[in-house]
mmCIF file of N, CA, C and O in Angstrom:
data_model
loop_
_atom_site.group_PDB
_atom_site.id
_atom_site.type_symbol
_atom_site.label_atom_id
_atom_site.label_comp_id
_atom_site.label_asym_id
_atom_site.label_seq_id
_atom_site.Cartn_x
_atom_site.Cartn_y
_atom_site.Cartn_z
ATOM 1 N N UNK G 1 -8.253 40.538 33.563
ATOM 2 C CA UNK G 1 -8.951 40.790 32.467
ATOM 3 C C UNK G 1 -10.252 40.183 32.594
ATOM 4 O O UNK G 1 -11.178 40.797 31.655
ATOM 5 N N UNK G 2 -10.550 39.086 32.855
ATOM 6 C CA UNK G 2 -11.700 38.439 32.946
ATOM 7 C C UNK G 2 -12.759 39.010 33.481
ATOM 8 O O UNK G 2 -14.049 39.416 33.110
ATOM 9 N N UNK G 3 -12.454 39.894 34.660
ATOM 10 C CA UNK G 3 -13.447 40.838 35.337
ATOM 11 C C UNK G 3 -13.904 42.013 34.469
ATOM 12 O O UNK G 3 -15.082 42.320 34.444
ATOM 13 N N UNK G 4 -12.756 42.773 33.705
ATOM 14 C CA UNK G 4 -13.278 43.641 32.935
ATOM 15 C C UNK G 4 -14.192 43.198 31.756
ATOM 16 O O UNK G 4 -14.964 43.785 31.385
ATOM 17 N N UNK G 5 -13.824 41.852 31.302
ATOM 18 C CA UNK G 5 -14.884 41.207 30.096
ATOM 19 C C UNK G 5 -16.202 41.257 30.524
ATOM 20 O O UNK G 5 -17.194 41.403 29.889
ATOM 21 N N UNK G 6 -16.408 40.606 32.047
ATOM 22 C CA UNK G 6 -17.604 40.422 32.764
ATOM 23 C C UNK G 6 -18.305 41.795 32.780
ATOM 24 O O UNK G 6 -19.650 41.660 32.398
ATOM 25 N N UNK G 7 -17.654 42.753 33.216
ATOM 26 C CA UNK G 7 -18.351 44.099 33.353
ATOM 27 C C UNK G 7 -18.647 44.572 31.850
ATOM 28 O O UNK G 7 -19.904 45.178 31.787
ATOM 29 N N UNK G 8 -17.921 44.572 30.933
ATOM 30 C CA UNK G 8 -18.298 44.879 29.465
ATOM 31 C C UNK G 8 -19.515 44.077 28.966
ATOM 32 O O UNK G 8 -20.402 44.704 28.420
ATOM 33 N N UNK G 9 -19.654 42.785 29.404
ATOM 34 C CA UNK G 9 -20.664 42.204 28.864
ATOM 35 C C UNK G 9 -22.085 42.627 29.422
ATOM 36 O O UNK G 9 -22.991 42.749 28.924
ATOM 37 N N UNK G 10 -21.910 43.012 30.697
ATOM 38 C CA UNK G 10 -23.154 43.463 31.548
ATOM 39 C C UNK G 10 -23.545 44.739 30.969
ATOM 40 O O UNK G 10 -24.715 45.155 30.835
ATOM 41 N N UNK G 11 -22.463 45.599 30.702
ATOM 42 C CA UNK G 11 -22.568 47.056 30.326
ATOM 43 C C UNK G 11 -23.374 46.955 29.037
ATOM 44 O O UNK G 11 -24.294 47.979 28.626
ATOM 45 N N UNK G 12 -23.095 46.101 28.220
ATOM 46 C CA UNK G 12 -23.516 46.080 26.658
ATOM 47 C C UNK G 12 -25.134 45.604 26.946
ATOM 48 O O UNK G 12 -25.809 45.981 25.930
ATOM 49 N N UNK G 13 -25.532 44.832 27.875
ATOM 50 C CA UNK G 13 -26.996 44.384 27.965
ATOM 51 C C UNK G 13 -27.826 45.387 28.819
ATOM 52 O O UNK G 13 -29.001 45.471 28.593
ATOM 53 N N UNK G 14 -27.236 46.254 29.708
ATOM 54 C CA UNK G 14 -27.945 47.277 30.439
ATOM 55 C C UNK G 14 -28.385 48.506 29.604
ATOM 56 O O UNK G 14 -27.629 49.069 28.918
ATOM 57 N N UNK G 15 -29.790 48.828 29.887
ATOM 58 C CA UNK G 15 -30.328 50.123 29.236
ATOM 59 C C UNK G 15 -30.920 50.742 30.495
ATOM 60 O O UNK G 15 -31.741 50.333 31.312
ATOM 61 N N UNK G 16 -30.402 52.042 30.352
ATOM 62 C CA UNK G 16 -30.600 53.121 31.365
ATOM 63 C C UNK G 16 -31.838 53.851 30.984
ATOM 64 O O UNK G 16 -31.978 54.303 30.024
ATOM 65 N N UNK G 17 -32.969 53.807 32.051
ATOM 66 C CA UNK G 17 -34.142 54.869 31.520
ATOM 67 C C UNK G 17 -33.731 55.991 31.329
ATOM 68 O O UNK G 17 -34.256 56.695 30.511
ATOM 69 N N UNK G 18 -33.183 56.784 32.326
ATOM 70 C CA UNK G 18 -32.888 58.315 32.093
ATOM 71 C C UNK G 18 -31.495 58.655 32.093
ATOM 72 O O UNK G 18 -30.959 58.929 30.901
ATOM 73 N N UNK G 19 -30.772 58.719 33.017
ATOM 74 C CA UNK G 19 -29.447 58.997 32.997
ATOM 75 C C UNK G 19 -28.470 57.757 33.128
ATOM 76 O O UNK G 19 -28.602 56.849 33.949
ATOM 77 N N UNK G 20 -27.768 57.885 32.019
ATOM 78 C CA UNK G 20 -26.819 56.665 31.882
ATOM 79 C C UNK G 20 -25.563 56.547 32.915
ATOM 80 O O UNK G 20 -25.285 57.811 33.355
ATOM 81 N N UNK G 21 -25.337 55.482 33.257
ATOM 82 C CA UNK G 21 -24.096 55.554 34.195
ATOM 83 C C UNK G 21 -23.028 54.741 33.677
ATOM 84 O O UNK G 21 -23.300 53.518 33.161
ATOM 85 N N UNK G 22 -21.655 55.257 33.706
ATOM 86 C CA UNK G 22 -20.535 54.505 33.372
ATOM 87 C C UNK G 22 -20.183 53.229 34.139
ATOM 88 O O UNK G 22 -19.716 53.595 35.072
ATOM 89 N N UNK G 23 -20.523 52.120 33.676
ATOM 90 C CA UNK G 23 -20.347 50.855 34.458
ATOM 91 C C UNK G 23 -18.825 50.508 34.440
ATOM 92 O O UNK G 23 -18.230 49.928 35.137
ATOM 93 N N UNK G 24 -18.217 50.579 33.189
ATOM 94 C CA UNK G 24 -16.950 49.994 32.860
ATOM 95 C C UNK G 24 -15.989 51.084 33.562
ATOM 96 O O UNK G 24 -16.108 52.249 32.970
ATOM 97 N N UNK G 25 -15.122 50.500 34.361
ATOM 98 C CA UNK G 25 -14.112 51.318 35.203
ATOM 99 C C UNK G 25 -13.036 50.378 35.513
ATOM 100 O O UNK G 25 -13.363 49.280 35.761
ATOM 101 N N UNK G 26 -11.651 50.963 35.415
ATOM 102 C CA UNK G 26 -10.626 50.021 35.733
ATOM 103 C C UNK G 26 -10.656 49.626 37.346
ATOM 104 O O UNK G 26 -10.134 48.849 37.766
ATOM 105 N N UNK G 27 -11.291 50.367 38.115
ATOM 106 C CA UNK G 27 -11.502 50.402 39.700
ATOM 107 C C UNK G 27 -12.571 49.711 39.985
ATOM 108 O O UNK G 27 -12.813 49.403 41.245
ATOM 109 N N UNK G 28 -13.383 49.234 39.222
ATOM 110 C CA UNK G 28 -14.749 48.609 39.444
ATOM 111 C C UNK G 28 -14.610 46.930 39.083
ATOM 112 O O UNK G 28 -14.184 46.593 37.915
ATOM 113 N N UNK G 29 -15.067 46.090 39.885
ATOM 114 C CA UNK G 29 -15.354 44.766 39.553
ATOM 115 C C UNK G 29 -16.503 44.308 40.295
ATOM 116 O O UNK G 29 -17.028 44.783 41.323
ATOM 117 N N UNK G 30 -17.180 43.199 39.546
ATOM 118 C CA UNK G 30 -18.258 42.595 39.803
ATOM 119 C C UNK G 30 -18.222 41.454 41.018
ATOM 120 O O UNK G 30 -17.173 40.789 40.981
ATOM 121 N N UNK G 31 -18.727 41.873 42.303
ATOM 122 C CA UNK G 31 -18.653 40.873 43.269
ATOM 123 C C UNK G 31 -19.788 39.725 43.103
ATOM 124 O O UNK G 31 -19.332 38.775 43.256
ATOM 125 N N UNK G 32 -20.774 40.139 42.865
ATOM 126 C CA UNK G 32 -22.072 39.023 42.763
ATOM 127 C C UNK G 32 -23.123 39.524 41.999
ATOM 128 O O UNK G 32 -23.485 40.549 41.787
ATOM 129 N N UNK G 33 -23.659 38.421 41.363
ATOM 130 C CA UNK G 33 -24.987 38.900 40.581
ATOM 131 C C UNK G 33 -25.668 37.551 40.744
ATOM 132 O O UNK G 33 -25.312 36.490 41.063
ATOM 133 N N UNK G 34 -27.157 38.039 40.605
ATOM 134 C CA UNK G 34 -28.249 36.781 40.760
ATOM 135 C C UNK G 34 -29.628 37.516 40.655
ATOM 136 O O UNK G 34 -29.824 38.725 40.470
ATOM 137 N N UNK G 35 -30.400 36.685 40.435
ATOM 138 C CA UNK G 35 -31.936 36.919 40.293
ATOM 139 C C UNK G 35 -32.790 36.862 41.495
ATOM 140 O O UNK G 35 -32.172 36.168 42.571
ATOM 141 N N UNK G 36 -33.626 37.552 41.714
ATOM 142 C CA UNK G 36 -34.411 37.748 42.983
ATOM 143 C C UNK G 36 -35.903 37.984 42.685
ATOM 144 O O UNK G 36 -36.298 38.416 41.550
ATOM 145 N N UNK G 37 -36.894 37.451 43.433
ATOM 146 C CA UNK G 37 -38.203 37.739 43.186
ATOM 147 C C UNK G 37 -38.702 38.719 44.209
ATOM 148 O O UNK G 37 -38.538 38.527 45.389
ATOM 149 N N UNK G 38 -39.379 39.910 43.762
ATOM 150 C CA UNK G 38 -39.704 40.927 44.612
ATOM 151 C C UNK G 38 -41.287 40.658 44.826
ATOM 152 O O UNK G 38 -41.854 40.388 43.758
ATOM 153 N N UNK G 39 -41.555 40.676 45.901
ATOM 154 C CA UNK G 39 -43.142 40.545 46.279
ATOM 155 C C UNK G 39 -43.587 41.680 46.722
ATOM 156 O O UNK G 39 -43.208 42.498 47.596
ATOM 157 N N UNK G 40 -44.860 42.147 46.128
ATOM 158 C CA UNK G 40 -45.320 43.454 46.233
ATOM 159 C C UNK G 40 -46.141 43.460 47.685
ATOM 160 O O UNK G 40 -46.493 42.331 48.273
ATOM 161 N N UNK G 41 -45.908 44.566 48.349
ATOM 162 C CA UNK G 41 -46.468 44.759 49.714
ATOM 163 C C UNK G 41 -48.031 44.823 49.691
ATOM 164 O O UNK G 41 -48.917 44.638 50.682
ATOM 165 N N UNK G 42 -48.737 45.074 48.436
ATOM 166 C CA UNK G 42 -50.132 45.237 48.332
ATOM 167 C C UNK G 42 -50.782 44.003 47.693
ATOM 168 O O UNK G 42 -50.123 43.535 46.751
ATOM 169 N N UNK G 43 -51.885 43.749 48.039
ATOM 170 C CA UNK G 43 -52.561 42.644 47.505
ATOM 171 C C UNK G 43 -53.699 43.158 46.427
ATOM 172 O O UNK G 43 -54.205 44.313 46.782
ATOM 173 N N UNK G 44 -53.976 42.240 45.608
ATOM 174 C CA UNK G 44 -55.040 42.803 44.848
ATOM 175 C C UNK G 44 -56.208 42.236 45.194
ATOM 176 O O UNK G 44 -56.373 41.588 46.493
ATOM 177 N N UNK G 45 -57.621 42.462 44.606
ATOM 178 C CA UNK G 45 -58.798 41.910 45.179
ATOM 179 C C UNK G 45 -58.913 40.550 45.423
ATOM 180 O O UNK G 45 -59.900 40.444 46.160
ATOM 181 N N UNK G 46 -58.108 39.766 44.949
ATOM 182 C CA UNK G 46 -58.200 38.219 45.129
ATOM 183 C C UNK G 46 -57.295 37.893 46.313
ATOM 184 O O UNK G 46 -57.084 36.823 46.563
ATOM 185 N N UNK G 47 -56.715 38.977 47.184
ATOM 186 C CA UNK G 47 -55.649 38.552 48.221
ATOM 187 C C UNK G 47 -54.256 38.092 47.429
ATOM 188 O O UNK G 47 -53.510 37.526 48.241
ATOM 189 N N UNK G 48 -53.963 38.238 46.359
ATOM 190 C CA UNK G 48 -52.797 37.837 45.893
ATOM 191 C C UNK G 48 -51.650 38.927 45.779
ATOM 192 O O UNK G 48 -52.296 40.176 45.634
ATOM 193 N N UNK G 49 -50.492 38.626 45.915
ATOM 194 C CA UNK G 49 -49.404 39.777 45.882
ATOM 195 C C UNK G 49 -48.553 39.480 44.364
ATOM 196 O O UNK G 49 -48.591 38.432 43.906
ATOM 197 N N UNK G 50 -48.339 40.645 43.906
ATOM 198 C CA UNK G 50 -47.720 40.644 42.459
ATOM 199 C C UNK G 50 -46.295 40.303 42.755
ATOM 200 O O UNK G 50 -45.678 40.694 43.725
ATOM 201 N N UNK G 51 -45.691 39.457 41.878
ATOM 202 C CA UNK G 51 -44.397 38.880 41.878
ATOM 203 C C UNK G 51 -43.675 39.387 40.644
ATOM 204 O O UNK G 51 -44.096 39.665 39.446
ATOM 205 N N UNK G 52 -42.244 40.015 41.095
ATOM 206 C CA UNK G 52 -41.610 40.673 39.743
ATOM 207 C C UNK G 52 -40.190 40.094 39.775
ATOM 208 O O UNK G 52 -39.617 40.090 40.997
ATOM 209 N N UNK G 53 -39.729 39.545 38.762
ATOM 210 C CA UNK G 53 -38.293 39.011 38.850
ATOM 211 C C UNK G 53 -37.484 40.206 38.785
ATOM 212 O O UNK G 53 -37.621 41.031 37.928
ATOM 213 N N UNK G 54 -36.491 40.309 39.576
ATOM 214 C CA UNK G 54 -35.352 41.456 39.585
ATOM 215 C C UNK G 54 -34.095 40.638 39.471
ATOM 216 O O UNK G 54 -33.736 39.739 39.955
ATOM 217 N N UNK G 55 -33.102 41.549 38.748
ATOM 218 C CA UNK G 55 -31.762 41.161 38.694
ATOM 219 C C UNK G 55 -31.004 42.139 39.642
ATOM 220 O O UNK G 55 -31.127 43.292 39.505
ATOM 221 N N UNK G 56 -29.990 41.452 40.312
ATOM 222 C CA UNK G 56 -29.091 42.523 41.089
ATOM 223 C C UNK G 56 -27.766 42.182 40.487
ATOM 224 O O UNK G 56 -27.339 41.048 40.288
ATOM 225 N N UNK G 57 -26.933 43.335 40.643
ATOM 226 C CA UNK G 57 -25.469 43.425 40.182
ATOM 227 C C UNK G 57 -24.787 44.068 41.272
ATOM 228 O O UNK G 57 -25.010 45.169 41.508
ATOM 229 N N UNK G 58 -24.040 43.251 42.077
ATOM 230 C CA UNK G 58 -23.297 43.845 43.058
ATOM 231 C C UNK G 58 -21.865 44.070 42.645
ATOM 232 O O UNK G 58 -21.091 43.293 42.574
ATOM 233 N N UNK G 59 -21.460 45.386 42.436
ATOM 234 C CA UNK G 59 -19.980 45.748 42.099
ATOM 235 C C UNK G 59 -19.404 46.124 43.403
ATOM 236 O O UNK G 59 -20.068 46.368 44.428
ATOM 237 N N UNK G 60 -17.995 46.221 43.443
ATOM 238 C CA UNK G 60 -17.436 46.870 44.796
ATOM 239 C C UNK G 60 -17.751 48.153 45.230
ATOM 240 O O UNK G 60 -17.532 48.507 46.461
ATOM 241 N N UNK G 61 -18.336 48.921 44.263
ATOM 242 C CA UNK G 61 -18.501 50.183 44.759
ATOM 243 C C UNK G 61 -20.347 50.779 44.111
ATOM 244 O O UNK G 61 -20.593 51.915 44.571
ATOM 245 N N UNK G 62 -20.875 49.543 43.697
ATOM 246 C CA UNK G 62 -22.149 50.156 43.351
ATOM 247 C C UNK G 62 -23.158 48.855 43.275
ATOM 248 O O UNK G 62 -22.708 47.600 43.084
ATOM 249 N N UNK G 63 -24.335 48.988 43.436
ATOM 250 C CA UNK G 63 -25.512 48.195 43.505
ATOM 251 C C UNK G 63 -26.437 48.390 42.500
ATOM 252 O O UNK G 63 -27.013 49.422 42.497
ATOM 253 N N UNK G 64 -26.630 47.479 41.375
ATOM 254 C CA UNK G 64 -27.872 47.744 40.520
ATOM 255 C C UNK G 64 -28.984 46.918 40.608
ATOM 256 O O UNK G 64 -28.461 45.694 40.845
ATOM 257 N N UNK G 65 -30.026 47.407 40.613
ATOM 258 C CA UNK G 65 -31.032 46.706 40.646
ATOM 259 C C UNK G 65 -31.935 46.810 39.265
ATOM 260 O O UNK G 65 -32.240 47.855 38.926
ATOM 261 N N UNK G 66 -32.079 45.623 38.665
ATOM 262 C CA UNK G 66 -32.776 45.816 37.082
ATOM 263 C C UNK G 66 -33.737 44.886 36.872
ATOM 264 O O UNK G 66 -33.753 43.777 37.622
ATOM 265 N N UNK G 67 -34.408 45.022 35.904
ATOM 266 C CA UNK G 67 -35.567 43.993 35.486
ATOM 267 C C UNK G 67 -35.225 43.843 33.929
ATOM 268 O O UNK G 67 -34.674 44.642 33.170
ATOM 269 N N UNK G 68 -35.762 42.382 33.510
ATOM 270 C CA UNK G 68 -35.769 42.126 32.115
ATOM 271 C C UNK G 68 -36.813 42.826 31.293
ATOM 272 O O UNK G 68 -37.877 42.605 31.832
ATOM 273 N N UNK G 69 -36.665 43.456 30.204
ATOM 274 C CA UNK G 69 -37.407 43.942 29.449
ATOM 275 C C UNK G 69 -37.245 43.391 28.050
ATOM 276 O O UNK G 69 -36.661 44.109 27.169
ATOM 277 N N UNK G 70 -37.769 42.089 27.716
ATOM 278 C CA UNK G 70 -37.192 41.508 26.654
ATOM 279 C C UNK G 70 -35.671 41.277 26.627
ATOM 280 O O UNK G 70 -35.074 40.662 27.599
ATOM 281 N N UNK G 71 -34.703 41.593 25.688
ATOM 282 C CA UNK G 71 -33.467 41.396 25.516
ATOM 283 C C UNK G 71 -32.627 42.243 26.463
ATOM 284 O O UNK G 71 -31.802 41.948 27.127
ATOM 285 N N UNK G 72 -33.000 43.727 26.317
ATOM 286 C CA UNK G 72 -32.107 44.551 27.253
ATOM 287 C C UNK G 72 -32.599 44.389 28.638
ATOM 288 O O UNK G 72 -33.830 43.916 28.916
ATOM 289 N N UNK G 73 -31.672 44.697 29.737
ATOM 290 C CA UNK G 73 -32.028 44.671 31.084
ATOM 291 C C UNK G 73 -32.138 46.278 31.461
ATOM 292 O O UNK G 73 -31.077 47.197 31.366
ATOM 293 N N UNK G 74 -33.109 46.782 32.056
ATOM 294 C CA UNK G 74 -33.459 47.925 32.411
ATOM 295 C C UNK G 74 -33.149 48.204 33.893
ATOM 296 O O UNK G 74 -33.707 47.468 34.602
ATOM 297 N N UNK G 75 -32.489 49.175 34.188
ATOM 298 C CA UNK G 75 -32.328 49.666 35.801
ATOM 299 C C UNK G 75 -33.418 50.037 36.203
ATOM 300 O O UNK G 75 -34.086 50.872 35.588
ATOM 301 N N UNK G 76 -33.531 49.836 37.532
ATOM 302 C CA UNK G 76 -34.569 50.435 38.330
ATOM 303 C C UNK G 76 -34.096 51.068 39.236
ATOM 304 O O UNK G 76 -34.807 52.355 39.902
ATOM 305 N N UNK G 77 -32.852 50.885 39.883
ATOM 306 C CA UNK G 77 -32.359 51.630 41.048
ATOM 307 C C UNK G 77 -30.903 51.309 40.974
ATOM 308 O O UNK G 77 -30.346 50.268 40.569
ATOM 309 N N UNK G 78 -30.141 52.375 41.648
ATOM 310 C CA UNK G 78 -28.699 52.117 41.922
ATOM 311 C C UNK G 78 -28.473 52.831 43.031
ATOM 312 O O UNK G 78 -29.071 53.864 43.711
ATOM 313 N N UNK G 79 -27.360 52.252 43.920
ATOM 314 C CA UNK G 79 -26.851 52.622 45.053
ATOM 315 C C UNK G 79 -25.409 52.757 45.029
ATOM 316 O O UNK G 79 -24.759 51.613 44.659
ATOM 317 N N UNK G 80 -24.655 53.861 45.438
ATOM 318 C CA UNK G 80 -23.215 53.679 45.488
ATOM 319 C C UNK G 80 -22.960 53.142 47.052
ATOM 320 O O UNK G 80 -23.643 53.336 47.779
ATOM 321 N N UNK G 81 -21.774 52.268 46.869
ATOM 322 C CA UNK G 81 -21.435 51.748 48.359
ATOM 323 C C UNK G 81 -19.945 52.091 48.307
ATOM 324 O O UNK G 81 -19.266 52.375 47.482
ATOM 325 N N UNK G 82 -19.516 51.881 49.462
ATOM 326 C CA UNK G 82 -18.245 51.952 49.840
ATOM 327 C C UNK G 82 -17.708 50.757 50.489
ATOM 328 O O UNK G 82 -18.333 49.778 50.784
ATOM 329 N N UNK G 83 -16.272 50.590 50.412
ATOM 330 C CA UNK G 83 -15.650 49.377 50.862
ATOM 331 C C UNK G 83 -16.147 48.986 52.300
ATOM 332 O O UNK G 83 -16.223 47.908 52.718
ATOM 333 N N UNK G 84 -16.221 50.105 53.101
ATOM 334 C CA UNK G 84 -16.700 49.926 54.531
ATOM 335 C C UNK G 84 -18.190 49.198 54.670
ATOM 336 O O UNK G 84 -18.495 48.605 55.549
ATOM 337 N N UNK G 85 -19.110 49.646 53.712
ATOM 338 C CA UNK G 85 -20.240 49.015 53.698
ATOM 339 C C UNK G 85 -20.553 47.747 53.544
ATOM 340 O O UNK G 85 -21.325 46.938 53.829
ATOM 341 N N UNK G 86 -19.321 47.166 52.708
ATOM 342 C CA UNK G 86 -19.382 45.730 52.254
ATOM 343 C C UNK G 86 -18.849 44.928 53.330
ATOM 344 O O UNK G 86 -18.989 43.730 53.251
ATOM 345 N N UNK G 87 -17.836 45.442 54.036
ATOM 346 C CA UNK G 87 -17.342 44.616 55.083
ATOM 347 C C UNK G 87 -17.961 44.079 56.192
ATOM 348 O O UNK G 87 -17.855 42.958 56.788
#
């Protein structure tokens, strides 16, 4: 029950840019979530690289990559996974 509540809280915070993805499912659970800093591969004219804070949500069958845009969390990328990929 706690896992389903966790997923529902995440689903309520996430905003999809184009096509919404149903996150809440009885067969889905959250494996891990965390923050990450993405470093741009391109340098600006001062030789600095752009840093971007990214949130990762790893579910048993899905990886969501998102950024904070104020209060809502906006997805940037998603990838389906299978159990064999996680093993």
